[in-house]
Tab-separated table of C-alpha atoms and ligand atoms in Angstrom:
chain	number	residue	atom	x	y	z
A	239	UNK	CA	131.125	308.780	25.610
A	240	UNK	CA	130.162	305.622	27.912
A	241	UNK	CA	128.754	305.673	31.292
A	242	UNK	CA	130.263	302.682	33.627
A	243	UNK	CA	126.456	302.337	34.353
A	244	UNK	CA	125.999	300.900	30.665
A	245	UNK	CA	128.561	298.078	30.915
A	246	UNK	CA	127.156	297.170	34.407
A	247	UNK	CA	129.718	298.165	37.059
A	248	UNK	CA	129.281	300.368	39.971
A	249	UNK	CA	131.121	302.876	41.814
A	250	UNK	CA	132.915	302.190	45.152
A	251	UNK	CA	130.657	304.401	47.372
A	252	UNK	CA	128.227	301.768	48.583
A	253	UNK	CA	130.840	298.963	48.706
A	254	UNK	CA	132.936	301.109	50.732
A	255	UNK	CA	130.447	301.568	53.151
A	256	UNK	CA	129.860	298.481	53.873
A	257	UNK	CA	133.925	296.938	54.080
A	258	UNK	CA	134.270	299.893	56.764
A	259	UNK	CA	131.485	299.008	58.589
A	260	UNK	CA	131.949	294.917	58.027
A	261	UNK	CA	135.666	294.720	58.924
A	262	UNK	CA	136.645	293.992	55.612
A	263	UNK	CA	138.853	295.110	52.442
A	264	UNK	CA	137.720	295.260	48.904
A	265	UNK	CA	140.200	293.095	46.611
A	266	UNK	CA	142.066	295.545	43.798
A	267	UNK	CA	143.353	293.535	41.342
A	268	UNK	CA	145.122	294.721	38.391
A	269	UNK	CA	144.429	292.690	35.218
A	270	UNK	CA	146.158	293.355	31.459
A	271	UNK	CA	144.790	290.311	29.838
A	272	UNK	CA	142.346	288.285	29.255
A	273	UNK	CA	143.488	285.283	31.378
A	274	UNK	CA	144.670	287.494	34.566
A	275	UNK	CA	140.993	288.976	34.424
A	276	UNK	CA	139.150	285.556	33.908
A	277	UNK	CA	141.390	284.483	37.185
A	278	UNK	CA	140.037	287.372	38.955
A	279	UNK	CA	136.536	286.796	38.114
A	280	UNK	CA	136.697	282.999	38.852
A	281	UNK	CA	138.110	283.550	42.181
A	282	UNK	CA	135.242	286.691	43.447
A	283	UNK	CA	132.439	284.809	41.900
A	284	UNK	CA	133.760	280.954	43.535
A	285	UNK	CA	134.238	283.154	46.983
A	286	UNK	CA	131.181	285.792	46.202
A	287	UNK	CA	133.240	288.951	46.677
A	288	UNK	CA	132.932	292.044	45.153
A	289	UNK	CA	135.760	293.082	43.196
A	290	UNK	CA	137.504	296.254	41.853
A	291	UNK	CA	139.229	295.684	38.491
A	292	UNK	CA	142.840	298.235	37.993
A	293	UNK	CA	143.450	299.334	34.979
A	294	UNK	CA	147.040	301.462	35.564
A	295	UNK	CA	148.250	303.659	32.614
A	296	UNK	CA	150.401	301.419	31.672
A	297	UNK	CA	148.325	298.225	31.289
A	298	UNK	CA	146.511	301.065	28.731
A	299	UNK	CA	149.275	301.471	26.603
A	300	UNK	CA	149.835	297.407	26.539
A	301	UNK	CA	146.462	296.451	25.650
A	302	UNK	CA	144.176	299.631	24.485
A	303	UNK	CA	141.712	301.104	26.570
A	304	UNK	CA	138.863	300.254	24.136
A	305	UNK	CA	139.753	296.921	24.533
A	306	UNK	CA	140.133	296.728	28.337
A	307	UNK	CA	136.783	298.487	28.714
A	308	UNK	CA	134.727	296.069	26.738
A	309	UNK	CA	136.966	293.652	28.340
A	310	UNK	CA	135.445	294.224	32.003
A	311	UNK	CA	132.014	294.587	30.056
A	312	UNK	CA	132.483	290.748	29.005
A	313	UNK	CA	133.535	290.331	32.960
A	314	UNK	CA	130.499	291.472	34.410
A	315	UNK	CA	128.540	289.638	31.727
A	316	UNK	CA	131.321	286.316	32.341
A	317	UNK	CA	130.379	286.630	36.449
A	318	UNK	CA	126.502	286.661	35.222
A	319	UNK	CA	126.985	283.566	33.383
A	320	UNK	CA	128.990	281.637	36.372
A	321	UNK	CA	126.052	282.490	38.235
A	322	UNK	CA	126.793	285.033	41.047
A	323	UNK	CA	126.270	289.503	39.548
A	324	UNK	CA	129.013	290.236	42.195
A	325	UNK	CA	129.421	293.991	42.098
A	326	UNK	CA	132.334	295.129	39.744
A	327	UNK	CA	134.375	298.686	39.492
A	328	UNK	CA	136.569	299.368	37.257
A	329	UNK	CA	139.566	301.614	38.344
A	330	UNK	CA	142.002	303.630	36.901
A	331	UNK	CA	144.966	302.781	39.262
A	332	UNK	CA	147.835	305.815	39.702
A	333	UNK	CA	146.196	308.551	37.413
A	334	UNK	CA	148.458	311.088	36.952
A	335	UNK	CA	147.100	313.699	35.055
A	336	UNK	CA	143.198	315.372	35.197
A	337	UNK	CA	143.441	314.636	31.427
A	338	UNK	CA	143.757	310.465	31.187
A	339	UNK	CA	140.987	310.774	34.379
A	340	UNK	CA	138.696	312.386	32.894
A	341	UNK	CA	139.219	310.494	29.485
A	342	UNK	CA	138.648	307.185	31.690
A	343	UNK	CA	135.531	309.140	33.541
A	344	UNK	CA	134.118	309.681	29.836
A	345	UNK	CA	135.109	305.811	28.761
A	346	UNK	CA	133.133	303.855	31.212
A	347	UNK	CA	135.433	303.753	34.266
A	348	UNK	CA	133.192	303.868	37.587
A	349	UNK	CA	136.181	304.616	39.544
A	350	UNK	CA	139.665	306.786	39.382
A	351	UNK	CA	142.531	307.464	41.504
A	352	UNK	CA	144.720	310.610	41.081
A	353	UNK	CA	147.890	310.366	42.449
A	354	UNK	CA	149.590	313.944	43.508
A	355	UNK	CA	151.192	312.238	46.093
A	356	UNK	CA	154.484	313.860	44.488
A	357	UNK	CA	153.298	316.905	44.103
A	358	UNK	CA	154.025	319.651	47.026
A	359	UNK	CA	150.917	319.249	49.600
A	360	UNK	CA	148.728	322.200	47.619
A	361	UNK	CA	149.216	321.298	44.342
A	362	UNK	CA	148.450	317.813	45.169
A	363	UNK	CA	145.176	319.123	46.480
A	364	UNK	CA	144.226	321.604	43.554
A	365	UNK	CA	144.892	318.503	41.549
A	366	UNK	CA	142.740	315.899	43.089
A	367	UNK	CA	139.795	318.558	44.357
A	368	UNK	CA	139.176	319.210	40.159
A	369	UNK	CA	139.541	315.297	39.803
A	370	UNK	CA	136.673	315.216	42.304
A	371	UNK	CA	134.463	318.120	40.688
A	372	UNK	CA	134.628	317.032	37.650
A	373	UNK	CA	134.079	312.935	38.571
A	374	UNK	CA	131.054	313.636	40.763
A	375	UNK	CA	129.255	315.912	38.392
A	376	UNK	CA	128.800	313.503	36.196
A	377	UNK	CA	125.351	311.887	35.534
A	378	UNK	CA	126.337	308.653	37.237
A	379	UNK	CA	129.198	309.732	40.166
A	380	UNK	CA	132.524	308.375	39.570
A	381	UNK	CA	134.459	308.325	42.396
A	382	UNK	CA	137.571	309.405	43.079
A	383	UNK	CA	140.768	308.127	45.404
A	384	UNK	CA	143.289	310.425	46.371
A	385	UNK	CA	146.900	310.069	47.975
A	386	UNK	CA	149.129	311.294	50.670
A	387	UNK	CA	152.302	310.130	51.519
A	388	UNK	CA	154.621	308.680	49.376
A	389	UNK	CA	155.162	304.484	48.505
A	390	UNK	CA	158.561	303.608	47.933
A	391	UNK	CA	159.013	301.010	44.558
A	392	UNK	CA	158.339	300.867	41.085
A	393	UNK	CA	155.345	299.908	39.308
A	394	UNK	CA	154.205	300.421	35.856
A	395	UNK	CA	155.205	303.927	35.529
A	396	UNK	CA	155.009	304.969	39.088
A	397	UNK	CA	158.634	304.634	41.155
A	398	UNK	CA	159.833	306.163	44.133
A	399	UNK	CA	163.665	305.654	45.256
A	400	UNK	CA	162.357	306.551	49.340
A	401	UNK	CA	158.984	306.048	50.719
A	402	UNK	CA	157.688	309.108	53.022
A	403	UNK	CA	154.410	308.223	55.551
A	404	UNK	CA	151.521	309.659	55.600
A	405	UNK	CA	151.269	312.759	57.910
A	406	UNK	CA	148.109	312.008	59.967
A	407	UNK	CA	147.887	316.174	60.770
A	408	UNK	CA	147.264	316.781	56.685
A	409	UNK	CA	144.445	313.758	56.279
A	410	UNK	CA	141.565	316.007	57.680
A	411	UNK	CA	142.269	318.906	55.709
A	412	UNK	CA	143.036	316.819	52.583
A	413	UNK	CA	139.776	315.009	52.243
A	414	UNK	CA	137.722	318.707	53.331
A	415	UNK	CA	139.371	320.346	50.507
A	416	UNK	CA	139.188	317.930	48.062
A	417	UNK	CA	136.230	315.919	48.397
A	418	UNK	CA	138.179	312.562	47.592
A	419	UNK	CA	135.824	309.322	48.440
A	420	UNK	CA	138.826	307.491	49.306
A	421	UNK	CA	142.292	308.033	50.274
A	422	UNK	CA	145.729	306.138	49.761
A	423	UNK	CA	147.946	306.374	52.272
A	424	UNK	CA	151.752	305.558	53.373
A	425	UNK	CA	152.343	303.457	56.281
A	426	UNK	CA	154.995	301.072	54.859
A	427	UNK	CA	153.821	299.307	52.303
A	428	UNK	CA	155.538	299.588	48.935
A	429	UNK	CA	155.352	298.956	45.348
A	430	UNK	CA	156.716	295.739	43.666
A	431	UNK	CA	158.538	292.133	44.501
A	432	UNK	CA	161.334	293.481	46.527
A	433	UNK	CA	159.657	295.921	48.707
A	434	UNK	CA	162.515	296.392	51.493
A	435	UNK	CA	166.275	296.256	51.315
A	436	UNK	CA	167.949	293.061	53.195
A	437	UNK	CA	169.355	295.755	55.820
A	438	UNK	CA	165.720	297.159	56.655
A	439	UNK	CA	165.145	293.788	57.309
A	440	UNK	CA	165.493	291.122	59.632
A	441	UNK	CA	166.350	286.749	58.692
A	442	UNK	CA	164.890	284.120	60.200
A	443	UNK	CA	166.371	281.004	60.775
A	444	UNK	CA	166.187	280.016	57.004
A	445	UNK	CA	167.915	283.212	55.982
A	446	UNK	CA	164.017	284.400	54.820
A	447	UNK	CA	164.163	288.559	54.672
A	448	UNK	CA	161.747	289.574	57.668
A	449	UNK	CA	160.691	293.054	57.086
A	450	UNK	CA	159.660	295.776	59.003
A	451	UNK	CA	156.502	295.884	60.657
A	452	UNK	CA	153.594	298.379	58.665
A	453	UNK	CA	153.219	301.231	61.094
A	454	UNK	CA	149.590	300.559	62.871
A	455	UNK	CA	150.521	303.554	65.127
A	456	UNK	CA	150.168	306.031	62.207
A	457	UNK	CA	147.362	304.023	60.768
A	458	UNK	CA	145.282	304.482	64.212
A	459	UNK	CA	145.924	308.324	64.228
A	460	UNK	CA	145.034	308.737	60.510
A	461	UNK	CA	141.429	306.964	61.574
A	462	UNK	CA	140.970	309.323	64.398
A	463	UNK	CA	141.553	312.048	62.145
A	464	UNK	CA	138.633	310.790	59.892
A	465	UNK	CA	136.449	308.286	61.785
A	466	UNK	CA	134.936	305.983	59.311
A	467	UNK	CA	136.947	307.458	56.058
A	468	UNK	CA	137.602	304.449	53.729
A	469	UNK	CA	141.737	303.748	53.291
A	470	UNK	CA	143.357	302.537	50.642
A	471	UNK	CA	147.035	300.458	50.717
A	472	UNK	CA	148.797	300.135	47.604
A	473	UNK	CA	151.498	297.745	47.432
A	474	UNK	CA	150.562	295.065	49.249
A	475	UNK	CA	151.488	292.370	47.879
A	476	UNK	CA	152.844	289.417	50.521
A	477	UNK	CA	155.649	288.013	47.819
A	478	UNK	CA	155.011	284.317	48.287
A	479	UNK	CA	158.435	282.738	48.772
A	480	UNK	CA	157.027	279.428	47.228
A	481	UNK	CA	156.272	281.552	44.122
A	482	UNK	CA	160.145	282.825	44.529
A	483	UNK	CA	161.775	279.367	44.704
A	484	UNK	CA	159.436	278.032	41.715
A	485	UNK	CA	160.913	280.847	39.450
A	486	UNK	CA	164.352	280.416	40.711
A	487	UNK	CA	164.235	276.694	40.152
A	488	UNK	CA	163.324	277.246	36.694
A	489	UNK	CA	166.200	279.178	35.354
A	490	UNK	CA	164.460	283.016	37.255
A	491	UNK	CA	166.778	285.403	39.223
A	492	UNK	CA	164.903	287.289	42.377
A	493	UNK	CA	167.033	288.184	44.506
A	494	UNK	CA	165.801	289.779	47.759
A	495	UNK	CA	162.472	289.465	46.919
A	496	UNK	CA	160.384	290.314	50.233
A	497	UNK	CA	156.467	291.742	50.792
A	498	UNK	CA	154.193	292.451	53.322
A	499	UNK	CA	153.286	289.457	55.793
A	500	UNK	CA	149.571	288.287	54.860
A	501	UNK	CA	148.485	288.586	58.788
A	502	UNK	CA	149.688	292.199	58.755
A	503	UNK	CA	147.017	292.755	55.654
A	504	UNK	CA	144.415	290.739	57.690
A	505	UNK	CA	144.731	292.993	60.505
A	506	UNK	CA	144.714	296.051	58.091
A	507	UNK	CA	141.855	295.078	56.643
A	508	UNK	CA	139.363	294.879	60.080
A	509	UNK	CA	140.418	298.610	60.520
A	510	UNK	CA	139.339	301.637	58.413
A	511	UNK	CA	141.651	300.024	55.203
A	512	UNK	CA	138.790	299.154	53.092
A	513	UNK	CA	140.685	298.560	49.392
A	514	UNK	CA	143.994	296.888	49.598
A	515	UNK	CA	146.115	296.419	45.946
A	516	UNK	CA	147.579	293.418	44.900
A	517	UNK	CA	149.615	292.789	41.858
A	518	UNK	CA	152.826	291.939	42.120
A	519	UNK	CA	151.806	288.545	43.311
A	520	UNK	CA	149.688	287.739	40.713
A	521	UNK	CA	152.541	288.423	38.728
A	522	UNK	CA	154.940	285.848	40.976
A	523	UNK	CA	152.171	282.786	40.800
A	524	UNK	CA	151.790	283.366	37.346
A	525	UNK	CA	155.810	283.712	36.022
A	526	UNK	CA	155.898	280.523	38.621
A	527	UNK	CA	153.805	278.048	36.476
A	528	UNK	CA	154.810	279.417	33.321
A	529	UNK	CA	158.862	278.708	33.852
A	530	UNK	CA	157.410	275.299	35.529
A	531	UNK	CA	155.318	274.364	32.450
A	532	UNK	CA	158.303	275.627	30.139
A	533	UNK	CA	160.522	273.214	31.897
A	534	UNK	CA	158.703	270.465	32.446
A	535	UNK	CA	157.238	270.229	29.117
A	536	UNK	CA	159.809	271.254	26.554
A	537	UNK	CA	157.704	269.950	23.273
A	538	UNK	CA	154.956	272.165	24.139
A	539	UNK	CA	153.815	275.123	22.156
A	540	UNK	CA	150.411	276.403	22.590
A	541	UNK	CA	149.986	278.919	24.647
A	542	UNK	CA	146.893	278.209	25.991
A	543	UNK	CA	149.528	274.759	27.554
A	544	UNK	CA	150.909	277.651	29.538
A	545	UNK	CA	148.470	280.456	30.282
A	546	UNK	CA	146.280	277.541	31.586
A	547	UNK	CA	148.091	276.345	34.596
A	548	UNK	CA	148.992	279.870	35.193
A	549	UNK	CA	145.612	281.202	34.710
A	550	UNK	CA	144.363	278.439	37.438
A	551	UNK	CA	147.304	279.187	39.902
A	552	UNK	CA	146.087	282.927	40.034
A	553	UNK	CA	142.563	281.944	40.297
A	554	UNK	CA	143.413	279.874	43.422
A	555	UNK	CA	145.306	282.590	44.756
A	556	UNK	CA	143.086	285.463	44.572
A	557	UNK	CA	140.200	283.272	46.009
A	558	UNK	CA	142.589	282.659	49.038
A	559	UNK	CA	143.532	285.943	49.354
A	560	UNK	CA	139.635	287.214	49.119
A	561	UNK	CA	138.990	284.515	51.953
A	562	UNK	CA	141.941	284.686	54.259
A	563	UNK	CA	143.381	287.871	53.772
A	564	UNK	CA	140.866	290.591	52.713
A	565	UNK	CA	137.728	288.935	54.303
A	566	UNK	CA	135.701	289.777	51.464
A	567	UNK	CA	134.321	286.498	51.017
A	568	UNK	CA	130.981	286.207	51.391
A	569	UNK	CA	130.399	290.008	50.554
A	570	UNK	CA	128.954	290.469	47.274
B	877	ZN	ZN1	149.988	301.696	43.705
């Protein structure tokens, strides 16, 4: 058994505090390698962010838990050495069982989410309130996010053919009965590079998919229900379009590809939203300059030749997003 103490990271309590009270969102970035995670750690160390590290069920059957762990060990010891001990969770994104949370409670995760959100509303409380009793009783408190309301999408192995919001009226009782520290909610947002269809959206002028607008009205009443309660928005990635045309110049096929606007995430972010996901474009910047260096350099071979330029596009990315988007700059 480890304790996320002994490989230096922290749990989100105090860093939630303070992106509540500061106006800002903590930066969730999902990493399966070792060149996604030395982007991540570039980028919050360059822009002095904190930084929550996901680790979904699926990156643990690609690349081993054991490995991943000691992996984010190396990243808190890698931030060290670049000179800035920004504070670092590391979270088990979409948990779907108590089992794999607590084996990632016993393996040196600070942080776990369990996702009922499928579940019928009292199962998906029994579920997350023995999450939550058995996280916090630990020696060093794990903490635990929750979900309500239903993301629309695939990712890893979560999908969901329709999206259902978040019912502001069940928030209250929700975080009473289970004892969650954060909580995941629905308010448009949804998993993966396409995240609308072209007839829930609008074109501009350029025929560029416009979509719907994330619903701030439901957001507002959720943070009346629970002044001060730290939210959490999966899926919210903005799909760069000059990420799209890179790929499809180089032989990829997106079609409809659409996310959530970057200023809608900005605005987000000032409110209660304290922890906002990002993958999918990590993904996009990185597929980008890999079918660019692929086609521009035919001869080449070694994969560090690719990984590289990708490895540097996602470091530039994250640090943007962590300055312009999140407003975690400057945090850590
Ligand atoms: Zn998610």
């Amino acid at each position: 058994m480890t304790s996320y103490t002994e490989l230096g990271l922290v749990n989100t309590v105090a860093l939630f505090k303070k992106a509540v009270s500061g106006g800002f969102a903590l930066p969730a970035y999902n990493f399966n390698n070792m060149e996604q995670l030395q982007a991540i750690i570039q980028a919050c160390v360059e822009t002095k962010s904190p930084v929550i590290l996901q680790v979904s069920s699926g990156a643990r059957k690609y690349a081993n838990q054991n490995l991943l762990k000691n992996m984010a060990k190396g990243a808190v010891e890698y931030a060290h050495e670049l000179g800035c001990d920004i504070p670092i969770v590391l979270h088990l994104d979409h948990g779907d069982s108590f089992e794999l949370c607590k084996d990632c409670v016993e393996t040196g995760f600070s942080s776990v989410m369990i996702d009922g959100s499928h579940f019928p509303y009292e199962e998906n409380v029994a579920l997350t309130k023995k999450v939550c009793e058995f996280a916090h009783s630990r020696k060093d408190y794990v903490s635990v996010e929750g979900e309500l309301g239903v993301l629309a999408g695939v990712e890893d192995d979560v999908s969901s053919e329709k999206s259902h919001y978040t019912q502001p009226e069940e928030v209250e009782d929700f975080v009473k009965k289970t004892g969650v520290d954060s909580l995941a909610i629905s308010i448009g947002t949804s998993h993966g590079r396409a995240k609308f269809k072209p007839e829930q959206c609008t074109r501009d002028p350029n025929g560029i998919l416009i979509p719907p607008p994330l619903r701030f009205d439901i957001l507002e009443e959720i943070e009346k229900k629970i002044p001060g309660f730290p939210i959490v928005l999966h899926g919210a990635s903005s799909v760069p379009i000059e990420y799209v045309k890179i790929i499809e110049q180089f032989g990829g096929k997106l079609p409809d590809s659409v996310g959530i606007p970057e200023e809608q995430l900005r605005m987000a972010a000032k409110s209660a939203v304290c922890k906002i996901n990002i993958d999918s474009d990590g993904r996009l910047a990185m597929t980008a300059m890999i079918r660019k260096t692929f086609a521009e350099k035919p001869d080449e071979f070694d994969p560090r030749k690719y990984f590289g330029p990708a490895r540097d596009e996602l470091k530039k990315m994250y640090a943007e997003k962590n300055k312009n988007v999140l407003g975690s700059a400057e945090q850590a």
